[in-house]
């Protein structure tokens, strides 16, 4: 007879950590935020941190600062991806 799991996981569908912050996200799991941090953009575009900052410096990826954190609008990331697809074709 199999033994039941003594400690069920309280959060079975946790989102992966994308940075050093341990702050609980207030965005529901099924809702896309309006802006991403640099580590989130790195994850979504599969680019290095230096490449993301290079795109920001060259103004190919618009961004703004919120306190000490740099934010990139999700729409800007999508536009960058569309531009890259048009350049490739």
Coordinates of C-alpha atoms in Angstrom, one line a residue, residues 33 49 73:
X33 CA 1.8 42.2 -16.8
X49 CA 21.6 40.8 -19.6
X73 CA 6.7 47.5 -21.7

